[in-house]
Each structure stands twice: as C-alpha cells, then as structure tokens.
Rosetta silent file (secondary structure, phi, psi, omega in degrees, C-alpha in Angstrom):
SEQUENCE: MASLVRKTLAIVLLFSSFRVAGAQAGKSTLADTAEIQSDVASPRFSSGVTAGAMSFSGGRSEQAFSLLLAFRPVSWLSFSAAPGFGRTTFGTLSSTGPTDIPLASAARYSLASAPWSPAFVGSLSTVISTAPAGSTLGVGRTAMIAGAGLSVTLLRHTYLSGDVSHPLTTASGNGSADVWVSRSFGSATPSLGYSAEIGTADSAATLARSVAGGISFRIADPLTLAIDGGHGLTRGAPRWTFSVSFGTAYGGISSVSGGSLFGRLKNAFGSRATSSSGYSKSSTGGSSCRKIGTC
SCORE:     score description
SCORE:     0.000 S_00000001
   1 L     0.000  -35.907 -172.314  -19.521   35.627   49.643 S_00000001
   2 H   -74.853  -26.624 -176.144  -22.144   36.720   46.875 S_00000001
   3 H   -67.157  -41.297  174.845  -22.129   40.194   48.482 S_00000001
   4 H   -46.377  -59.160  175.330  -18.398   40.165   48.051 S_00000001
   5 H   -63.061  -34.050  164.754  -18.506   39.363   44.449 S_00000001
   6 H   -57.743  -45.436 -179.627  -21.069   42.134   43.623 S_00000001
   7 H   -69.357  -28.228 -175.610  -19.014   44.511   45.366 S_00000001
   8 H   -82.153  -47.156 -173.238  -15.733   43.470   43.721 S_00000001
   9 H   -65.976  -35.332  172.109  -17.484   43.531   40.174 S_00000001
  10 H   -57.548  -45.936  166.594  -18.871   46.993   40.780 S_00000001
  11 H   -56.609  -53.959  172.260  -15.373   48.148   41.661 S_00000001
  12 H   -44.958  -50.636 -178.610  -13.998   46.502   38.476 S_00000001
  13 H   -69.104  -35.885  172.833  -16.688   48.192   36.290 S_00000001
  14 H   -57.021  -46.116 -173.218  -16.054   51.596   37.915 S_00000001
  15 H   -65.690  -43.530 -173.384  -12.248   51.173   37.297 S_00000001
  16 H   -64.405  -22.223  178.908  -12.858   50.024   33.765 S_00000001
  17 H   -74.585  -39.646 -171.736  -15.016   53.158   32.954 S_00000001
  18 H   -67.403  -44.534  178.625  -12.150   55.451   34.204 S_00000001
  19 H   -50.626  -55.999 -174.778   -9.640   53.292   31.788 S_00000001
  20 H   -52.719  -53.775  174.139  -12.011   53.386   28.994 S_00000001
  21 H   -44.556  -51.351 -179.412  -12.444   57.050   29.231 S_00000001
  22 H   -74.826  -23.827  178.060   -8.860   57.790   29.351 S_00000001
  23 H   -67.610  -40.249 -176.469   -8.122   55.358   26.502 S_00000001
  24 H   -75.750  -36.761 -177.231  -10.669   57.267   24.235 S_00000001
  25 H   -74.467  -27.571 -177.562   -9.591   60.610   25.169 S_00000001
  26 H  -113.168    2.097 -170.409   -5.878   60.213   24.932 S_00000001
  27 L  -142.155  154.158  169.525   -5.374   57.334   22.304 S_00000001
  28 L   -85.112  150.524  179.117   -6.745   56.237   18.919 S_00000001
  29 L   -74.533  162.195 -172.761   -8.564   53.115   19.067 S_00000001
  30 L   -73.414  163.163  172.958   -7.412   49.644   17.653 S_00000001
  31 L   -58.809  159.200 -176.713   -7.818   48.637   14.065 S_00000001
  32 L   -57.279  -39.466 -172.413  -11.177   46.710   13.370 S_00000001
  33 L  -111.779   24.680 -173.477   -9.458   43.320   13.466 S_00000001
  34 H   -62.781  -55.607 -172.767   -6.675   44.128   16.077 S_00000001
  35 H   -53.832  -57.014 -179.350   -8.148   41.916   18.723 S_00000001
  36 H   -60.220  -32.499 -169.400   -8.688   38.810   16.622 S_00000001
  37 H   -84.530  -17.658 -171.815   -5.321   39.282   14.877 S_00000001
  38 H   -78.292  -18.576  171.548   -3.426   39.634   18.359 S_00000001
  39 H   -69.498  -35.452  179.968   -4.139   35.881   18.931 S_00000001
  40 H   -77.872  -24.396  178.316   -2.126   35.074   16.011 S_00000001
  41 L  -101.281   13.816 -174.492    0.662   37.458   17.091 S_00000001
  42 L   -68.874  162.327  176.872    0.742   36.247   20.673 S_00000001
  43 L   -59.768  151.234 -175.292    4.189   34.971   22.073 S_00000001
  44 L   -70.401  -31.661  179.004    5.390   31.667   21.084 S_00000001
  45 E  -116.773  131.158  173.414    5.681   30.613   24.813 S_00000001
  46 E  -142.205  167.951  176.207    3.064   32.178   27.318 S_00000001
  47 E  -162.845  160.460 -172.617    1.728   31.448   30.790 S_00000001
  48 E  -164.278  155.753  173.143   -0.727   32.711   33.202 S_00000001
  49 E  -116.932  136.400 -174.972   -2.323   32.069   36.607 S_00000001
  50 E  -125.894  119.206  164.217   -6.033   31.828   37.443 S_00000001
  51 E  -117.653  143.451  174.768   -7.696   31.752   41.070 S_00000001
  52 E  -159.806 -169.044 -176.718  -11.426   31.601   41.580 S_00000001
  53 E  -149.112  158.223  170.093  -14.339   30.206   43.333 S_00000001
  54 E  -165.063  154.404 -169.333  -17.841   28.825   42.361 S_00000001
  55 E  -133.878  137.725  167.983  -20.915   27.544   44.199 S_00000001
  56 L  -101.624  164.579 -177.419  -23.808   25.332   43.225 S_00000001
  57 L   -81.319  -20.957  175.806  -27.315   25.512   44.476 S_00000001
  58 L   -79.097    7.768  169.834  -27.061   21.793   45.534 S_00000001
  59 L   109.663  -14.183 -174.681  -24.621   22.689   48.297 S_00000001
  60 E   -83.684  122.938  162.371  -21.292   22.008   46.421 S_00000001
  61 E  -124.020  155.610 -174.393  -18.499   24.854   46.352 S_00000001
  62 E  -139.205  134.426  167.080  -15.121   24.855   44.914 S_00000001
  63 E  -106.890  147.821 -177.079  -12.033   27.041   45.105 S_00000001
  64 E  -156.665  151.926  167.567   -9.225   26.463   42.532 S_00000001
  65 E  -135.332  131.326 -179.490   -6.036   27.827   41.411 S_00000001
  66 E  -123.402  153.737  167.553   -4.594   26.890   37.897 S_00000001
  67 E  -125.910  133.241 -179.910   -1.520   27.726   35.863 S_00000001
  68 E   -95.900  120.716  177.769   -1.833   27.964   32.109 S_00000001
  69 E  -112.858  122.970 -178.668    1.011   26.907   29.934 S_00000001
  70 E  -130.744  149.167 -179.711    0.883   27.525   26.198 S_00000001
  71 E  -128.169  130.061  179.274    3.123   26.951   23.336 S_00000001
  72 E  -118.761   96.396  171.108    2.616   28.291   19.621 S_00000001
  73 E   -58.922  -41.971 -176.504    5.112   26.630   17.136 S_00000001
  74 E  -137.952  163.875 -177.122    3.685   28.419   14.252 S_00000001
  75 L   -53.531  -33.516 -169.535    1.000   31.143   14.064 S_00000001
  76 L  -102.835    0.044 -178.946   -1.891   28.956   13.389 S_00000001
  77 E  -131.062  137.823 -179.298   -1.258   26.094   15.726 S_00000001
  78 E  -141.290  156.337  174.720   -1.095   26.117   19.496 S_00000001
  79 E  -129.564  145.503 -179.652   -0.805   23.697   22.529 S_00000001
  80 E  -149.120  157.664  168.742   -1.657   24.248   26.163 S_00000001
  81 E  -144.431  143.696  175.826   -1.873   22.640   29.510 S_00000001
  82 L  -133.118   74.343 -174.102   -3.479   23.805   32.746 S_00000001
  83 L   -59.288  149.394  170.268   -2.554   22.002   35.800 S_00000001
  84 E  -157.706 -172.566  179.648   -4.204   23.266   39.036 S_00000001
  85 E  -141.733  141.034 -173.347   -5.074   22.632   42.681 S_00000001
  86 E  -146.156  166.341  170.229   -8.413   22.909   44.278 S_00000001
  87 E  -128.098  127.838  177.618  -10.543   22.494   47.306 S_00000001
  88 E  -120.594  151.294 -175.469  -14.209   21.387   47.019 S_00000001
  89 E  -132.881  124.858  157.216  -16.774   21.334   49.970 S_00000001
  90 E  -130.583  117.890 -177.062  -20.227   19.604   50.315 S_00000001
  91 L    64.275 -125.746 -176.232  -21.832   19.622   53.486 S_00000001
  92 L   -98.044    3.750 -179.718  -19.377   18.392   56.128 S_00000001
  93 E  -103.776  143.662  173.354  -17.225   16.682   53.649 S_00000001
  94 E  -148.469  155.219 -171.410  -14.322   18.204   51.666 S_00000001
  95 E  -137.894  134.754  179.676  -11.560   17.290   49.386 S_00000001
  96 E  -128.304  145.789  175.430   -8.314   19.058   48.523 S_00000001
  97 E   154.091  179.035 -175.319   -5.665   18.151   45.986 S_00000001
  98 E   -51.372  141.113  169.582   -4.737   18.434   42.212 S_00000001
  99 L   -85.326  174.211  175.756   -7.548   19.195   39.697 S_00000001
 100 L   -65.120  148.987 -174.915   -7.996   17.460   36.351 S_00000001
 101 E  -107.901  108.815  167.890   -5.363   18.608   33.721 S_00000001
 102 E   -75.136  122.118  178.246   -6.830   19.806   30.408 S_00000001
 103 E  -108.206  134.363 -178.614   -4.289   19.229   27.538 S_00000001
 104 E  -140.427  138.948  179.759   -5.442   21.066   24.292 S_00000001
 105 E  -125.025  135.857 -178.757   -4.316   21.392   20.727 S_00000001
 106 E  -145.341  150.169  161.897   -6.077   24.010   18.317 S_00000001
 107 E  -121.160  156.396 -156.822   -5.575   25.196   14.898 S_00000001
 108 E  -134.698  142.350  167.748   -6.713   28.601   13.587 S_00000001
 109 E  -153.948  130.250 -176.097   -7.444   30.096   10.217 S_00000001
 110 E  -118.933  136.908  169.465   -8.336   33.712    9.544 S_00000001
 111 L  -118.923   83.555  179.023   -9.740   35.779    6.711 S_00000001
 112 L   -69.242  -35.598  178.697   -8.817   39.134    7.630 S_00000001
 113 L   -75.189  -17.091  173.566   -9.679   40.573    4.097 S_00000001
 114 L   -60.743  161.048  169.629  -13.199   38.987    4.026 S_00000001
 115 L   -51.652  142.695  177.632  -16.311   40.704    5.211 S_00000001
 116 L    68.948  -15.596  175.426  -16.437   40.540    8.910 S_00000001
 117 L    55.866   53.555  177.451  -12.823   39.361    9.090 S_00000001
 118 L   -62.444  147.174  176.979  -13.844   35.681   10.340 S_00000001
 119 E  -126.692  116.352  170.681  -11.446   33.528   12.277 S_00000001
 120 E   -97.430  160.795 -174.039  -12.164   29.835   12.439 S_00000001
 121 E  -143.774  127.778  176.752  -10.784   27.534   15.197 S_00000001
 122 E  -118.101  130.966 -178.788  -10.873   23.743   15.453 S_00000001
 123 E  -145.833  156.395  179.234   -9.541   22.101   18.747 S_00000001
 124 E  -139.454  128.851 -177.240   -9.079   18.570   20.302 S_00000001
 125 E  -140.924  156.724  178.251   -8.437   18.232   24.035 S_00000001
 126 E  -131.868  145.990  175.592   -8.101   15.539   26.506 S_00000001
 127 E  -104.604  124.058  179.028   -8.762   15.818   30.436 S_00000001
 128 E  -102.118   99.453 -173.739   -6.329   13.883   32.455 S_00000001
 129 L   -65.385  133.881 -176.145   -7.979   12.931   35.592 S_00000001
 130 L  -118.284    9.324 -175.507   -5.950   13.059   38.721 S_00000001
 131 L  -129.856  150.347 -177.341   -8.802   11.902   41.157 S_00000001
 132 L   -72.155  164.504 -173.919  -10.504    8.366   41.405 S_00000001
 133 L   -64.566  140.788 -178.457  -13.939    7.860   39.838 S_00000001
 134 L    92.530  -14.586  169.323  -16.764    9.493   42.097 S_00000001
 135 L   -49.144  123.131  175.980  -14.435   12.352   43.293 S_00000001
 136 L   -79.227    0.070  177.434  -16.210   15.679   43.754 S_00000001
 137 L   -82.189  -27.261 -169.392  -12.670   17.382   42.789 S_00000001
 138 L  -153.894 -171.073 -173.956  -12.714   16.042   39.307 S_00000001
 139 L   -83.292  -28.270 -178.904  -14.482   13.875   36.601 S_00000001
 140 L    81.950    7.630  168.884  -12.637   10.792   37.704 S_00000001
 141 L  -156.591  148.938 -179.006  -11.797    9.542   34.369 S_00000001
 142 L   -60.732  138.897 -178.315   -9.767   10.679   31.263 S_00000001
 143 E  -131.892  154.516  178.034  -11.956   12.504   28.704 S_00000001
 144 E  -125.172  126.392  177.508  -11.520   13.533   25.021 S_00000001
 145 E  -135.227  143.667  168.695  -13.372   16.563   23.585 S_00000001
 146 E   -96.852  153.473  177.711  -13.697   18.232   20.220 S_00000001
 147 E  -158.298  156.451 -177.447  -14.500   21.753   19.605 S_00000001
 148 E  -141.129  155.706  176.978  -15.001   24.343   16.995 S_00000001
 149 E  -152.187  167.255 -176.692  -15.360   28.207   17.205 S_00000001
 150 E  -138.599  139.809  168.706  -15.906   31.364   15.095 S_00000001
 151 E  -133.537  138.634  172.473  -14.986   35.015   15.736 S_00000001
 152 E  -140.897  149.870 -178.494  -16.117   37.848   13.648 S_00000001
 153 E   -81.008   98.381 -172.939  -15.837   41.697   13.619 S_00000001
 154 E   -65.522  -57.236  169.527  -19.485   42.617   14.054 S_00000001
 155 E  -127.778 -179.874  176.624  -19.053   46.204   14.234 S_00000001
 156 L   -59.244  125.916  172.327  -15.906   48.595   14.624 S_00000001
 157 L    63.800   22.318 -179.869  -14.018   47.397   17.505 S_00000001
 158 E  -127.626  124.369 -168.961  -16.882   44.996   18.329 S_00000001
 159 E  -137.269  135.609 -177.941  -16.524   41.370   17.984 S_00000001
 160 E  -100.294  119.797  178.137  -18.978   38.414   18.099 S_00000001
 161 E  -129.463  156.570  176.222  -17.697   35.004   19.044 S_00000001
 162 E  -154.960  147.774  173.880  -18.998   31.426   19.636 S_00000001
 163 E  -143.109  163.917  173.876  -17.846   27.954   20.267 S_00000001
 164 E  -134.001  149.294  173.896  -19.252   24.538   20.644 S_00000001
 165 E  -141.919  147.877 -170.353  -17.745   21.418   22.291 S_00000001
 166 E  -136.711  115.928 -173.297  -18.661   17.850   22.228 S_00000001
 167 E   -70.371  140.817 -178.999  -17.235   14.964   24.377 S_00000001
 168 L  -102.128   -7.926  176.757  -15.846   11.936   22.375 S_00000001
 169 L  -119.141  146.979  179.040  -15.738    9.592   25.345 S_00000001
 170 L   -63.584  159.377  177.347  -18.555    8.356   27.479 S_00000001
 171 L    47.289   37.771  179.105  -19.377    9.751   30.869 S_00000001
 172 L  -118.808   23.509  172.930  -17.192   12.763   30.280 S_00000001
 173 L    88.593  160.677  179.832  -19.976   15.445   30.670 S_00000001
 174 L   -69.887  162.107  169.843  -22.282   17.025   28.145 S_00000001
 175 E   -79.803 -171.139 -176.759  -21.100   19.551   25.389 S_00000001
 176 E  -160.989  146.108  170.098  -21.711   23.205   25.596 S_00000001
 177 E  -119.032  129.939 -177.386  -22.475   26.184   23.200 S_00000001
 178 E  -124.918  138.447  173.100  -20.953   29.436   24.358 S_00000001
 179 E  -136.760  128.398  179.779  -21.597   32.838   22.645 S_00000001
 180 E  -143.846  161.266  174.598  -20.188   36.115   23.767 S_00000001
 181 E  -112.391  135.796  165.598  -19.644   39.894   22.501 S_00000001
 182 E  -120.784  154.504 -174.306  -16.546   41.782   23.321 S_00000001
 183 E  -136.661  122.423 -172.403  -16.001   45.568   22.779 S_00000001
 184 L   -93.260  122.262  168.529  -12.309   46.822   22.543 S_00000001
 185 L  -113.999   32.477 -176.580  -11.545   50.209   24.085 S_00000001
 186 L    95.227 -104.593 -176.244   -7.802   50.003   23.628 S_00000001
 187 L   -81.450   -0.043  176.867   -6.448   48.862   26.799 S_00000001
 188 E  -131.409  139.108  178.797   -9.699   47.458   28.184 S_00000001
 189 E  -142.307   95.325 -179.106  -11.979   44.981   26.866 S_00000001
 190 E   -77.994  159.184  175.556  -15.117   44.041   28.509 S_00000001
 191 E  -143.485  152.921  168.791  -17.326   41.050   27.440 S_00000001
 192 E  -124.743  145.225 -176.960  -20.735   39.543   27.938 S_00000001
 193 E  -153.666  171.955 -179.725  -21.768   36.089   27.184 S_00000001
 194 E  -136.166  125.429  179.871  -24.412   33.242   27.328 S_00000001
 195 E  -114.907  132.868  168.150  -23.617   29.582   27.932 S_00000001
 196 E  -124.357  141.174  171.759  -25.898   26.625   27.335 S_00000001
 197 E   -72.293  131.842  179.831  -25.402   22.934   28.062 S_00000001
 198 E  -119.199  124.994 -179.470  -26.006   20.438   25.167 S_00000001
 199 L   146.682 -151.647 -175.550  -26.933   16.956   25.854 S_00000001
 200 L  -115.895  128.049 -176.794  -29.032   15.032   28.312 S_00000001
 201 L   -83.787  147.388 -174.027  -29.014   16.045   32.143 S_00000001
 202 L   -70.420  170.332  177.633  -28.296   13.246   34.712 S_00000001
 203 L   -48.513  135.316 -174.009  -31.020   12.156   36.813 S_00000001
 204 L    64.333   -0.075 -177.244  -32.681   14.891   39.050 S_00000001
 205 L  -103.754  170.949  177.954  -30.565   17.621   37.265 S_00000001
 206 L  -120.552  149.751  177.376  -31.407   20.276   34.838 S_00000001
 207 L   -53.723  135.619 -176.070  -29.301   21.233   31.892 S_00000001
 208 L   -80.742  133.869  168.569  -26.908   24.403   32.670 S_00000001
 209 E  -132.924  138.888 -177.267  -27.782   27.766   31.289 S_00000001
 210 E  -158.461  154.191  173.705  -25.773   30.640   32.596 S_00000001
 211 E  -117.237  156.706 -174.649  -24.701   34.328   31.752 S_00000001
 212 E  -150.105  161.351  178.051  -21.203   35.743   32.486 S_00000001
 213 E  -150.117  143.814  177.150  -19.420   38.893   32.258 S_00000001
 214 E  -162.790  166.837  178.706  -15.762   39.928   32.502 S_00000001
 215 E  -130.764  141.441  172.861  -13.244   42.616   31.710 S_00000001
 216 E  -125.105  131.636 -178.115   -9.509   42.254   30.528 S_00000001
 217 E  -115.578  136.335 -177.963   -6.920   45.002   30.885 S_00000001
 218 E   -91.552  109.249  178.694   -3.772   45.059   28.857 S_00000001
 219 E   -66.661  -60.466  179.455   -1.097   45.996   31.619 S_00000001
 220 E  -162.228  117.225 -178.742    1.758   45.949   29.208 S_00000001
 221 L   -38.388  127.888   -3.441    1.938   43.772   26.017 S_00000001
 222 L  -106.372   41.496 -178.674    1.384   40.994   26.263 S_00000001
 223 E   -79.934  128.213 -179.925    0.680   41.073   30.078 S_00000001
 224 E  -144.298  142.728 -171.252   -2.965   41.036   30.804 S_00000001
 225 E  -111.560  119.761 -172.565   -5.219   41.153   33.852 S_00000001
 226 E  -128.922  133.724 -179.062   -8.694   39.590   33.510 S_00000001
 227 E  -118.867  127.669  176.289  -11.642   39.598   36.034 S_00000001
 228 E  -131.962  158.294  176.158  -14.819   37.323   35.267 S_00000001
 229 E  -161.074  147.789 -179.862  -17.835   36.223   36.881 S_00000001
 230 E  -133.679  166.496 -178.107  -20.975   34.261   35.994 S_00000001
 231 E  -141.408  128.540 -178.693  -24.504   33.578   37.263 S_00000001
 232 E   -78.263  140.976  179.959  -26.590   30.439   36.694 S_00000001
 233 L   -99.411  -18.132  178.033  -29.973   30.603   35.162 S_00000001
 234 L  -135.976  158.636  177.926  -30.942   26.971   36.098 S_00000001
 235 L   -48.497  -30.622 -166.226  -30.161   24.717   38.976 S_00000001
 236 L   -79.455  -15.450 -177.390  -27.768   22.565   36.779 S_00000001
 237 L   -92.344  154.108  169.073  -25.437   25.695   36.342 S_00000001
 238 L   -58.738  131.763  178.752  -23.119   27.094   39.244 S_00000001
 239 L   -51.827  -41.697 -179.346  -25.185   29.776   41.110 S_00000001
 240 E  -157.054  140.392  166.448  -22.097   32.001   40.765 S_00000001
 241 E  -118.745  155.190 -178.240  -18.454   31.843   39.370 S_00000001
 242 E  -158.490  131.799 -176.775  -15.626   34.239   40.038 S_00000001
 243 E  -152.931  137.353  172.548  -12.196   34.320   38.703 S_00000001
 244 E  -112.354  134.855 -176.503   -9.042   36.385   38.467 S_00000001
 245 E  -126.925  135.784  175.014   -6.435   35.835   35.642 S_00000001
 246 E  -141.967  125.716  179.730   -3.008   37.335   35.315 S_00000001
 247 E   163.095 -173.352  174.126   -0.363   36.500   32.700 S_00000001
 248 L   -89.914   -2.407 -171.123    0.764   36.498   29.111 S_00000001
 249 L  -100.730   17.526 -175.150   -1.579   33.674   27.821 S_00000001
 250 L  -116.391   16.756 -178.582   -4.793   35.806   28.067 S_00000001
 251 L   -75.855  154.651  175.253   -4.449   38.130   25.100 S_00000001
 252 L    82.595 -162.836 -167.480   -7.013   38.312   22.259 S_00000001
 253 L  -133.238   -8.872 -175.451  -10.646   37.129   22.218 S_00000001
 254 L   -72.897  138.983 -173.012  -10.247   33.310   21.263 S_00000001
 255 L   -72.710  -35.034 -173.883  -11.689   30.886   23.653 S_00000001
 256 L   -67.407  -40.289 -177.383   -8.853   28.484   22.493 S_00000001
 257 L   -70.377  -17.083 -172.494   -6.115   30.981   23.379 S_00000001
 258 L    91.322    4.380 -178.152   -7.458   31.405   27.028 S_00000001
 259 L   -81.147  -15.946 -174.632   -8.237   34.930   25.976 S_00000001
 260 L   -92.155  169.524  173.513  -11.980   34.666   26.089 S_00000001
 261 H   -55.418  -56.262 -175.808  -14.613   35.021   28.789 S_00000001
 262 H   -82.957  -26.844  174.973  -15.599   31.254   28.778 S_00000001
 263 H   -59.221  -50.556 -173.036  -12.018   30.242   28.008 S_00000001
 264 H   -65.922  -50.454 -176.701  -10.634   31.761   31.308 S_00000001
 265 H   -49.080  -48.307 -165.984  -13.566   30.199   33.290 S_00000001
 266 H   -69.504  -45.032 -171.782  -13.177   26.650   31.780 S_00000001
 267 H   -70.433  -19.780  179.564   -9.294   26.854   32.552 S_00000001
 268 H   -81.369  -43.769 -169.815  -10.118   27.801   36.167 S_00000001
 269 H  -112.902  -20.660 -172.723  -12.944   25.161   36.846 S_00000001
 270 L    86.714 -161.610 -175.686  -12.741   22.810   34.115 S_00000001
 271 H   -69.551  -19.111  178.988  -15.969   21.792   32.018 S_00000001
 272 H   -66.971  -18.289 -179.081  -18.286   22.152   35.058 S_00000001
 273 H   -66.698  -22.664 -178.234  -18.125   25.915   34.882 S_00000001
 274 L  -133.838   -5.972  174.994  -20.527   25.607   31.816 S_00000001
 275 L  -144.586  114.155 -169.466  -21.718   21.856   31.888 S_00000001
 276 L  -114.924    9.680  174.198  -22.413   19.957   35.063 S_00000001
 277 L  -117.390 -171.309 -176.443  -24.239   16.926   33.647 S_00000001
 278 L    72.898   20.461 -177.530  -23.416   13.732   31.656 S_00000001
 279 L   -93.579   -9.464 -177.436  -20.929   12.399   34.112 S_00000001
 280 L  -124.903   43.574  176.073  -23.081    9.311   34.923 S_00000001
 281 L   -89.558   -8.319 -174.660  -23.888    7.723   31.648 S_00000001
 282 L  -104.747  154.118 -179.106  -21.829    4.701   32.001 S_00000001
 283 L   -78.912  -14.019 -171.019  -22.522    1.359   33.805 S_00000001
 284 L   -89.269    9.460  177.638  -18.781    1.294   35.127 S_00000001
 285 L   134.477 -173.953 -176.674  -19.502    4.398   37.680 S_00000001
 286 L   123.541  133.071 -173.432  -19.952    7.931   37.737 S_00000001
 287 L   -91.655  139.144  176.725  -21.600   10.275   40.515 S_00000001
 288 L   -74.958  156.875  172.438  -25.179   11.601   40.278 S_00000001
 289 H   -60.304  -26.712 -172.549  -25.611   15.323   40.714 S_00000001
 290 H   -73.984  -34.775 -170.286  -27.223   14.727   44.050 S_00000001
 291 H   -74.309  -35.530 -178.932  -24.101   12.875   45.390 S_00000001
 292 H   -88.026   -0.626  178.784  -21.804   15.556   44.219 S_00000001
 293 L    60.965   48.564  179.931  -24.083   18.422   45.226 S_00000001
 294 L  -122.175   11.100  171.783  -24.484   20.156   41.824 S_00000001
 295 L  -145.805    0.000    0.000  -28.268   19.819   41.578 S_00000001
C-alpha cells in the first residue's frame, strides 16, 4: 500500500508540473491575496466528498469516506458538518460504521490592506460520537474544541498559514499546532506542512509529529480536486495518510473552510490525523493507545 501511495503522489506531482507550466505560460498569476480572499468569496452553500486511508505503526488501519457540508450566511461566518462512514482494522478485529461527526462554526477577519494581508480565524467545534466508548472507529464521547488560525501573504503568491486547536472537554484528545506554506500557480496550489500534537501522551504513547504535502486543482470555479498525504515522524502519528477530496467546499487556503492541507485530512479522519493521544484521561473510560493500536 505504501508503494501505491508513493507512485500515486509521484504521478500527481508530475501532473501538477505540467499544469503549473501551462498556467505560467498562458495566464497571468493571481493577485497577491487572491487565495486568501477566495475563502471570503466562496459560495454560500458548498459541499464535497473525501475518501482516504491511514495506518498506524501499532497495527491499526482505517479507510474512511466523508461528506463535507458548509453554509456561509455572511462573508465572515461559516458553519460546517462532515458526516462519514469508515472501516478500521486492528489485528483480526475490524469495525465498520458511521464515523464521528464534526460540527464547526468559524468567524473570520481579514486585513487585506495591511502588510502581509493577514487573515484571522476563530472557531468552535463539537464532535458528535456515533460509537460507544472504547470503539476503535471513533472517540466514543462528544467533544468540544476551540481553535484559532492566521494566514499571511509571505511573498508574492506564497502564503504562510498556521492554526492551533485545544479540547475544552476531558478525554477528547490533545490539541495540535499545524503550520503550512502554499504557493499559488493559478489553477494549481501545492502545500507543504508540519503538525505537532500539544499535550500529554497516553501511557506507552509518544506525541504525534508529522509532515504532510498536497496539491489542489481548480477544475472550474468553485469546483476543486485535492490530493493529500502525510508521513508520521513519531510512533504516535499515523505512519502514513492519504486522501482525495472533490467538490466546491475546498477552495482557498483556510483550514476552517476545508481548503487547507490539514483541514482536508481532519475532515477525512477526524482529530486522530494529527493527534492520537489524550483520549484516556478520565476515570469514566477511554482506550489506551495499545488497545486501539495507535502506538
């Protein structure tokens, strides 16, 4: 499977190089803040689908399919939901069924006329569990999470973004800090990023650290195709992740809009794509990383 992922990513990068060359030769590039501002100008109603797979060194693997539904009543406020269906395998055991459902609200403020054109985002989300406590398919309890993000135009057509998240409920996983850089070539936008888990690792686990890369193609505004993958740097992170997203909800570079590298991975796999510890901190239950095969 790892060989298939590597070959697929190689094909994608080759394809993107031709798309980029064509865009540079036949079109003018976007304005400095075009990608950041496209989040504000996205459709009032948008949607998309994501399919992907991930695997942990502890033996657990997961395949998932999710539907992203987003509503933007005004330019600075958005609401989203991402119901999904998945299958997880650990040894001879496997589970199939609905995945946890994240519901999110986010507010955005942009300063396009300021140096670096910063855009600030604050978010509040809840994860509705569809599985019992101890399930390997989900967290097993409802969780509340707060987040904040910042995007700046670092150089012409080059954007530096970052966000942090922190759980507001116990045994809901650790928080994470993600940073990534995106470069717009018109119809193609590649991204590279780094994610670090913030908090205390569960017994026998290590905090997750990973790198990720992806590329999105604007097929026809606002329709976007995105292909993303990641590799764990510690045993606490998935050894690898891979996802393909398609729809109208993946434009721009903001993690809240679903348009960012880590935003798409989290929509596909939930918070365990970037944070696999902190789920067993309560006396009422919670599975250790050994039991669920993530360490």
